[in-house]
Amino acid sequence: MHLFYPHVCKGCGSDVIEDENLLCLQCINNLPYTNFSVHANNPVEKIFWGRLPLTAAMSEFYFAKGTVIQRLVHEFKYKGNKDVGMYLGAMMGSSLISNNRFKKIDALIPLPLYADKEHKRGFNQANILCEGIAEMMNIPVIKGNVIRKRFTQTQTKKHRQERWQNVEGSFKVDNIAQLKDKHLLLVDDVITTGATLEACGKEILIIDNVKLSVATLAYAFK
Ligand SMILES: [Zn+2]
C-alpha cells in the first residue's frame, strides 16, 4: 500500500501514524487550537460586535504562516485535496458538538463562492468543511440555497465606495421556508475582516425567527 499511497504525517513526514489519520499524534497535539468554541466574547465574536447579531462564533485554529495549518489549508484549497478538508472539518465538528453554545445547531450553511470561482476550483472549500462537520454533528448541510452573484455591468461602473457597499447585496436566499425557525451555522475556511461573512449573514438574518452562528476553520489575526 505504501508504494501507492505513502502514508506519512502531513505535518512532519513521520511514518508513525495511525491508519485513517493525516497527522501523527505529536502534530495533532501541536496544532494552534484557539479554544474559542467554549468561550463567549472570543476574538471572532468581537469581529462581529455592532455588525451582525450572532448567537455564537468560533474558529478552530489560529492561522499563521509556516504552521502545519497553513500547509494543510494550502493542500486543501489550492491542490484540491478534499480528504484534508474533510479531516479539518471533522476536527471543527468535534469541538462544536462538545459544547453547549453550538450543540443546538439545526443545519450548516457553507459560505457560497461565486459560481465561476467554484467552477474554476472545482469545489467550494466551505462545502467540504461542512461535510466533515456534518459527519461529527449529524446535522444536514444546506447547499445551493444561499447564493452569491457577480455585480452586473452597470454596478461595476460605480465608483469604489459604492461598489464596496454593494457586497451586501451580492448574497441571496433562494428558499426562505427551508431556513425559517432554524439555528444555522455559517461556515467558511479563514476569517480575516469578516466582511464577506457579515454580508452573507445579514441576508440570512432577514428571515423570520432565524438564529445565526459562525464557524471558521482558522482565524487570521492581525
Ligand atoms: Zn507529524
Tab-separated table of N, CA and C and ligand atoms in Angstrom, residues 9 12 24 27, ligand 1:
chain	number	residue	atom	x	y	z
A	9	CYS	N	2.777	11.392	7.929
A	9	CYS	CA	2.133	12.552	8.534
A	9	CYS	C	2.251	13.771	7.605
A	12	CYS	N	4.691	16.526	9.564
A	12	CYS	CA	6.133	16.418	9.778
A	12	CYS	C	6.785	15.325	8.940
A	24	CYS	N	0.307	12.800	12.627
A	24	CYS	CA	0.744	11.981	13.752
A	24	CYS	C	0.238	12.623	15.041
A	27	CYS	N	1.874	15.985	15.973
A	27	CYS	CA	1.394	17.135	15.188
A	27	CYS	C	-0.020	17.524	15.595
B	1	ZN	ZN	3.566	14.755	12.406
